[in-house]
Short mmCIF file of C-alpha atoms and ligand atoms in Angstrom, two decimals:
data_model
loop_
_atom_site.label_atom_id
_atom_site.label_comp_id
_atom_site.label_asym_id
_atom_site.label_seq_id
_atom_site.Cartn_x
_atom_site.Cartn_y
_atom_site.Cartn_z
CA MET A 1 3.37 162.05 67.73
CA LYS A 2 0.09 160.22 68.08
CA ASP A 3 -3.15 161.97 67.35
CA ALA A 4 -6.12 162.15 69.71
CA PHE A 5 -7.18 158.68 68.56
CA GLY A 6 -3.84 157.09 69.38
CA ALA A 7 -2.83 156.62 65.74
CA PRO A 8 0.95 156.90 65.41
CA GLN A 9 2.68 159.02 62.82
CA SER A 10 5.77 156.81 62.76
CA LEU A 11 5.99 153.04 63.09
CA LEU A 12 8.90 150.66 63.60
CA VAL A 13 8.14 147.03 62.85
CA LEU A 14 10.46 144.33 64.19
CA GLY A 15 9.81 141.37 61.91
CA GLY A 16 9.17 143.37 58.77
CA THR A 17 7.61 140.58 56.72
CA SER A 18 5.14 139.42 59.38
CA GLU A 19 1.68 139.11 57.91
CA ILE A 20 0.09 140.49 61.05
CA ALA A 21 2.53 143.40 61.20
CA LEU A 22 1.98 144.28 57.56
CA ALA A 23 -1.81 144.19 57.95
CA THR A 24 -1.35 146.53 60.91
CA ALA A 25 0.95 148.83 58.97
CA ARG A 26 -1.54 149.03 56.10
CA ARG A 27 -4.33 149.87 58.54
CA LEU A 28 -2.23 152.53 60.25
CA ILE A 29 -1.12 154.09 56.96
CA ALA A 30 -4.77 154.35 55.96
CA LEU A 31 -5.35 156.25 59.19
CA ARG A 32 -2.38 158.51 59.71
CA THR A 33 0.99 156.80 59.76
CA ARG A 34 3.50 158.41 57.39
CA THR A 35 6.85 156.89 58.34
CA VAL A 36 7.47 153.15 58.53
CA ARG A 37 10.71 151.37 59.30
CA LEU A 38 10.64 147.65 58.55
CA ALA A 39 13.33 145.87 60.53
CA GLY A 40 14.06 142.32 59.50
CA ARG A 41 16.42 139.90 57.89
CA PRO A 42 17.25 141.19 54.41
CA SER A 43 15.24 139.31 51.78
CA PRO A 44 13.19 139.91 48.64
CA ALA A 45 10.08 139.52 50.82
CA LEU A 46 11.23 142.39 53.04
CA ASP A 47 11.84 144.58 49.99
CA ALA A 48 8.45 143.66 48.55
CA ALA A 49 6.75 144.52 51.84
CA ALA A 50 8.46 147.90 51.85
CA ALA A 51 7.45 148.55 48.23
CA ASP A 52 3.83 147.71 48.98
CA LEU A 53 3.67 150.11 51.93
CA ARG A 54 5.46 152.79 49.92
CA ALA A 55 2.83 152.48 47.22
CA ARG A 56 0.27 153.26 49.91
CA GLY A 57 1.89 156.62 50.52
CA ALA A 58 4.27 156.04 53.41
CA ASP A 59 7.96 156.86 53.65
CA VAL A 60 9.33 153.35 54.13
CA ARG A 61 12.83 152.10 54.75
CA THR A 62 14.13 148.65 55.62
CA VAL A 63 16.60 148.03 58.41
CA GLY A 64 18.70 144.88 58.74
CA PHE A 65 17.71 143.22 62.02
CA ASP A 66 18.20 139.70 63.35
CA ALA A 67 16.44 138.75 66.56
CA LEU A 68 19.09 136.09 67.20
CA ASP A 69 21.91 138.65 67.12
CA ALA A 70 21.12 140.32 70.42
CA ALA A 71 24.54 141.95 70.59
CA SER A 72 23.63 144.09 67.57
CA HIS A 73 20.24 145.31 68.79
CA GLU A 74 21.42 148.38 70.62
CA ALA A 75 23.32 149.70 67.60
CA VAL A 76 20.78 148.70 64.94
CA LEU A 77 17.67 149.91 66.75
CA GLY A 78 19.43 152.84 68.39
CA ALA A 79 20.26 154.14 64.90
CA VAL A 80 16.57 154.04 63.93
CA PHE A 81 15.57 156.08 66.99
CA ALA A 82 18.50 158.46 66.47
CA GLU A 83 17.05 159.43 63.08
CA ASP A 84 13.64 160.42 64.28
CA ASP A 85 11.00 159.89 66.94
CA ILE A 86 9.14 156.59 66.73
CA ASP A 87 5.55 156.66 67.98
CA MET A 88 4.96 152.95 67.88
CA VAL A 89 7.11 149.84 67.89
CA LEU A 90 5.44 146.60 66.83
CA LEU A 91 7.41 143.58 67.98
CA ALA A 92 6.18 140.97 65.53
CA PHE A 93 9.02 138.57 64.86
CA GLY A 94 8.70 134.97 65.91
CA ILE A 95 9.02 131.38 64.79
CA ALA A 96 6.73 128.46 65.52
CA GLY A 97 9.39 125.81 65.26
CA ASP A 98 8.43 122.21 64.71
CA GLN A 99 7.46 120.63 68.00
CA GLY A 100 8.24 117.06 67.00
CA ARG A 101 11.66 117.88 65.57
CA ASP A 102 12.48 120.35 68.31
CA GLU A 103 11.92 117.70 70.98
CA GLU A 104 14.46 115.52 69.16
CA GLU A 105 16.89 118.37 68.51
CA PRO A 106 17.38 120.56 71.57
CA LEU A 107 19.39 123.12 69.61
CA ALA A 108 16.41 123.65 67.32
CA ALA A 109 14.23 124.17 70.39
CA VAL A 110 16.75 126.67 71.72
CA ARG A 111 16.44 128.59 68.46
CA VAL A 112 12.70 128.97 69.04
CA ALA A 113 13.33 130.15 72.59
CA GLN A 114 16.10 132.53 71.55
CA THR A 115 14.11 134.06 68.72
CA ASN A 116 10.79 134.42 70.53
CA TYR A 117 12.01 135.11 74.03
CA THR A 118 15.59 136.27 74.48
CA GLY A 119 15.59 138.08 71.12
CA ALA A 120 12.46 139.90 72.20
CA VAL A 121 13.85 140.66 75.66
CA SER A 122 16.87 142.32 74.10
CA ALA A 123 15.02 144.20 71.34
CA GLY A 124 12.17 145.07 73.71
CA LEU A 125 14.48 146.58 76.29
CA VAL A 126 16.37 148.60 73.69
CA CYS A 127 13.13 149.98 72.25
CA ALA A 128 11.62 150.59 75.68
CA GLY A 129 14.66 152.62 76.68
CA ALA A 130 14.48 154.68 73.50
CA LEU A 131 10.74 155.30 73.87
CA GLN A 132 11.31 156.33 77.47
CA ALA A 133 14.03 158.76 76.41
CA GLN A 134 11.53 160.27 73.95
CA GLY A 135 8.92 160.41 76.70
CA HIS A 136 6.17 158.96 74.56
CA GLY A 137 5.21 156.07 72.30
CA SER A 138 3.76 152.58 72.35
CA LEU A 139 5.45 149.21 72.39
CA VAL A 140 3.07 146.59 71.04
CA VAL A 141 4.15 142.98 71.46
CA LEU A 142 2.63 140.02 69.63
CA SER A 143 2.37 137.28 72.19
CA SER A 144 0.02 134.33 71.68
CA VAL A 145 -2.76 132.43 73.33
CA ALA A 146 -0.32 129.51 73.20
CA GLY A 147 1.61 131.17 76.02
CA GLU A 148 -1.38 131.22 78.31
CA ARG A 149 -1.28 127.53 79.14
CA ALA A 150 1.24 124.97 77.95
CA ARG A 151 -0.14 122.27 75.71
CA ARG A 152 1.40 118.97 74.71
CA ALA A 153 1.33 119.85 71.05
CA ASP A 154 3.33 123.07 71.09
CA PHE A 155 4.84 123.59 74.52
CA ILE A 156 8.23 124.70 73.19
CA TYR A 157 6.68 127.55 71.21
CA GLY A 158 4.10 128.09 73.98
CA SER A 159 6.75 128.37 76.68
CA SER A 160 8.66 130.95 74.65
CA LYS A 161 5.48 132.99 74.32
CA ALA A 162 4.72 132.57 78.04
CA GLY A 163 8.12 134.07 78.79
CA LEU A 164 7.59 136.86 76.29
CA ASP A 165 4.15 137.60 77.69
CA ALA A 166 5.37 137.78 81.29
CA PHE A 167 8.30 139.95 80.23
CA THR A 168 5.98 142.34 78.40
CA GLN A 169 3.59 142.63 81.33
CA GLY A 170 6.47 143.40 83.68
CA LEU A 171 7.92 145.92 81.26
CA GLY A 172 4.53 147.60 81.04
CA ASP A 173 4.45 147.93 84.81
CA ALA A 174 8.00 149.25 84.85
CA LEU A 175 7.09 151.94 82.31
CA HIS A 176 3.77 152.85 83.85
CA GLY A 177 3.62 156.60 84.40
CA THR A 178 6.53 157.35 82.05
CA GLY A 179 4.35 158.24 79.08
CA VAL A 180 5.28 154.99 77.33
CA HIS A 181 2.44 152.57 76.69
CA VAL A 182 3.10 148.83 76.52
CA MET A 183 0.46 146.54 75.06
CA VAL A 184 0.52 142.76 74.85
CA VAL A 185 -1.56 141.22 72.07
CA ARG A 186 -2.67 137.59 72.33
CA PRO A 187 -4.09 136.30 69.07
CA GLY A 188 -5.57 132.84 68.72
CA VAL A 189 -5.21 131.11 65.39
CA VAL A 190 -4.44 133.69 62.74
CA ARG A 191 -5.34 132.68 59.22
CA SER A 192 -4.78 134.76 56.15
CA ALA A 193 -7.64 135.04 53.70
CA THR A 194 -5.79 132.55 51.50
CA ALA A 195 -5.55 130.03 54.30
CA GLN A 196 -9.22 130.52 55.15
CA ALA A 197 -10.20 129.90 51.57
CA THR A 198 -7.93 126.87 51.37
CA ALA A 199 -9.49 125.45 54.52
CA THR A 200 -12.95 125.73 53.12
CA GLY A 201 -11.90 124.72 49.61
CA THR A 202 -13.11 127.97 48.13
CA ALA A 203 -9.84 129.26 46.76
CA SER A 204 -8.83 128.55 43.22
CA GLY A 205 -5.32 127.32 42.73
CA THR A 206 -4.67 127.02 46.42
CA VAL A 207 -1.94 124.86 47.85
CA PRO A 208 -3.19 121.61 49.32
CA ALA A 209 -3.04 121.47 53.08
CA ALA A 210 0.16 119.88 54.32
CA PRO A 211 -0.12 117.18 56.94
CA PRO A 212 0.43 118.54 60.42
CA THR A 213 3.58 117.68 62.26
CA ALA A 214 2.58 115.16 64.88
CA PRO A 215 4.37 115.76 68.13
CA ARG A 216 5.71 112.63 69.77
CA GLY A 217 2.84 111.00 71.60
CA GLY A 218 0.77 114.14 71.16
CA ALA A 219 -2.96 114.06 70.64
CA ALA A 220 -4.48 116.03 67.80
CA LEU A 221 -5.22 119.44 69.20
CA LEU A 222 -8.20 121.52 68.33
CA ALA A 223 -7.75 125.05 69.64
CA PRO A 224 -6.64 127.77 70.17
CA GLU A 225 -3.65 127.63 67.77
CA ARG A 226 -4.81 124.79 65.62
CA ILE A 227 -4.88 125.81 62.03
CA VAL A 228 -5.08 124.37 58.59
CA ALA A 229 -1.58 123.88 57.33
CA ALA A 230 -2.02 125.89 54.16
CA ARG A 231 1.22 127.35 52.94
CA SER A 232 0.66 130.79 54.32
CA ALA A 233 2.99 132.57 56.68
CA SER A 234 0.37 132.40 59.39
CA ALA A 235 0.22 128.65 59.08
CA ARG A 236 3.78 128.54 60.39
CA PHE A 237 2.32 129.06 63.85
CA ALA A 238 -0.09 126.15 63.51
CA SER A 239 0.34 123.02 65.51
CA ALA A 240 -2.36 120.97 63.82
CA PRO A 241 -5.17 121.36 61.31
CA LEU A 242 -8.21 123.31 62.30
CA GLU A 243 -11.64 123.33 60.93
CA ALA A 244 -13.55 126.62 61.06
CA SER A 245 -13.54 127.81 64.65
CA PRO A 246 -14.89 130.92 66.31
CA LEU A 247 -11.47 131.28 67.90
CA THR A 248 -9.67 131.79 64.62
CA THR A 249 -8.98 135.25 63.35
CA THR A 250 -7.24 137.05 60.49
CA PRO A 251 -4.25 139.40 60.27
CA GLU A 252 -6.69 142.21 59.45
CA ALA A 253 -8.75 141.51 62.57
CA VAL A 254 -5.60 141.53 64.69
CA ALA A 255 -4.64 144.84 63.05
CA GLU A 256 -8.03 146.29 63.87
CA ALA A 257 -7.77 145.10 67.48
CA ILE A 258 -4.33 146.71 67.74
CA VAL A 259 -5.69 150.03 66.47
CA THR A 260 -8.54 149.88 68.97
CA GLY A 261 -6.12 148.95 71.75
CA LEU A 262 -3.91 151.92 70.89
CA ARG A 263 -6.89 154.26 71.05
CA ARG A 264 -7.93 152.88 74.43
CA ARG A 265 -4.35 152.53 75.65
CA SER A 266 -5.17 148.93 76.54
CA GLU A 267 -2.57 146.83 78.29
CA THR A 268 -3.84 143.46 77.03
CA VAL A 269 -5.69 142.63 73.84
CA TRP A 270 -7.12 139.20 72.96
CA VAL A 271 -8.04 138.47 69.36
CA PRO A 272 -10.76 137.43 68.99
CA GLY A 273 -12.01 139.03 72.19
CA SER A 274 -13.92 135.87 73.16
CA LEU A 275 -10.58 134.15 73.87
CA ARG A 276 -10.30 136.06 77.10
CA ALA A 277 -13.27 134.20 78.63
CA VAL A 278 -12.32 130.87 77.07
CA MET A 279 -8.79 131.04 78.43
CA SER A 280 -9.82 132.24 81.85
CA ALA A 281 -11.88 129.05 82.13
CA LEU A 282 -9.21 126.79 80.60
CA ARG A 283 -6.54 128.23 82.88
CA HIS A 284 -8.23 126.61 85.89
CA VAL A 285 -8.84 123.16 84.45
CA PRO A 286 -6.82 120.62 86.50
CA ARG A 287 -3.90 119.17 84.55
CA PRO A 288 -5.06 115.54 84.50
CA LEU A 289 -8.26 116.77 82.87
CA PHE A 290 -6.56 119.40 80.68
CA ARG A 291 -4.31 116.70 79.20
CA ARG A 292 -7.36 114.81 78.03
CA LEU A 293 -9.21 117.76 76.55
CA PRO A 294 -9.54 117.63 72.77
CA ILE A 295 -7.76 120.92 72.38
N1 NAP B 301 -0.03 133.38 62.85
C1 NAP B 301 -0.56 132.93 63.96
O1 NAP B 301 -1.42 132.00 63.98
C2 NAP B 301 -0.17 133.57 65.26
C3 NAP B 301 -0.99 133.37 66.38
C4 NAP B 301 -0.63 133.96 67.58
C5 NAP B 301 0.53 134.72 67.67
N2 NAP B 301 1.31 134.89 66.57
C6 NAP B 301 2.53 135.69 66.73
O2 NAP B 301 2.44 136.86 65.97
C7 NAP B 301 3.73 137.21 65.44
C8 NAP B 301 3.62 137.43 63.95
O3 NAP B 301 2.98 136.32 63.36
P1 NAP B 301 2.73 136.24 61.78
O4 NAP B 301 1.70 135.21 61.54
O5 NAP B 301 2.55 137.61 61.24
O6 NAP B 301 4.14 135.65 61.38
P2 NAP B 301 4.92 135.51 60.01
O7 NAP B 301 4.14 136.11 58.90
O8 NAP B 301 5.37 134.10 59.92
O9 NAP B 301 6.17 136.44 60.31
C9 NAP B 301 7.15 136.11 61.25
C10 NAP B 301 8.20 137.19 61.20
O10 NAP B 301 9.24 136.87 62.12
C11 NAP B 301 10.46 137.14 61.45
N3 NAP B 301 11.59 136.45 62.03
C12 NAP B 301 11.73 135.14 62.31
N4 NAP B 301 12.95 134.92 62.82
C13 NAP B 301 13.60 136.11 62.85
C14 NAP B 301 14.88 136.53 63.25
N5 NAP B 301 15.81 135.69 63.74
N6 NAP B 301 15.18 137.85 63.16
C15 NAP B 301 14.30 138.75 62.66
N7 NAP B 301 13.06 138.40 62.26
C16 NAP B 301 12.72 137.10 62.34
C17 NAP B 301 10.20 136.70 60.03
O11 NAP B 301 11.20 137.22 59.19
P3 NAP B 301 11.76 136.44 57.89
O12 NAP B 301 10.95 136.97 56.75
O13 NAP B 301 13.19 136.82 57.83
O14 NAP B 301 11.55 134.96 58.14
C18 NAP B 301 8.84 137.35 59.83
O15 NAP B 301 9.00 138.72 59.55
C19 NAP B 301 4.67 136.08 65.85
O16 NAP B 301 5.40 136.48 66.98
C20 NAP B 301 3.75 134.94 66.22
O17 NAP B 301 4.30 134.14 67.24
C21 NAP B 301 0.98 134.35 65.37
#
């Protein structure tokens, strides 16, 4: 059960090695969370993530979960809910793909869509049903500012996030009044501390920035999801290099925004918050002009 401040006692993460999810789990454990289930593809990274959270005092178990195997979601996630109540589900899995390659290889593009959209539809519906059966809990979904308006540089990823975002909003409306809270989180560029330091050249022993993948005929984009291509997990969602921008954020800041959103029972959270105003202006820019914007 959540406490008066909305902090959950039990957390299920879908995408158990996600940097953002793990920053959120650490934040929640420091507050109140005692039980964490990390669902993800089995890997040493998943085990290491579980060990780290365990060392912070939580009861942590990993659960084999593949977003692309929708047929297994009901059984895999149903078993987690059958064990105990889950106060919060954080849907954090996703892949950025490689826009240039994915335009050349439709099956690779389909993989992005199936992971980010149909995988999330299936897992989201299973979790929503289980939360509804409990009569309480939050489903927090990591969308992206990239889904707000399609851009030349990452429209395959962006379109998958647009679908996910619309799905989540509709699901939230469907569950309104049931006791289940659905929150969509739209981060801009998320950079780990390592990536930040690499971008500014302040880290020692950092990996040199990799050249961005240039989409066919695409202009270099600036924001919102333009990020230095340091070899951090967050950089996987980058479409091009980014110098310091007020629209960039960190996994810890996204975690903090999620905690605040839980307390307020927000339906939509932008991180950083200033993105809300930026995107509400950008949303109305006519396409011929939008195409030419250095974003
Ligand atoms: N980082 C950003 O700049 C940014 C900005 C806006 C929104 N977001 C969104 O926020 C979410 C988390 O981002 P992040 O930076 O924390 O990502 P991350 O560290 O790269 O983690 C992505 C997660 O997705 C999992 N995943 C990928 N394919 C999967 C599959 N088929 N089945 C199960 N899990 C799968 C990965 O698992 P494996 O370990 O098995 O690969 C990993 O746990 C993503 O949905 C992303 O789109 C990120």
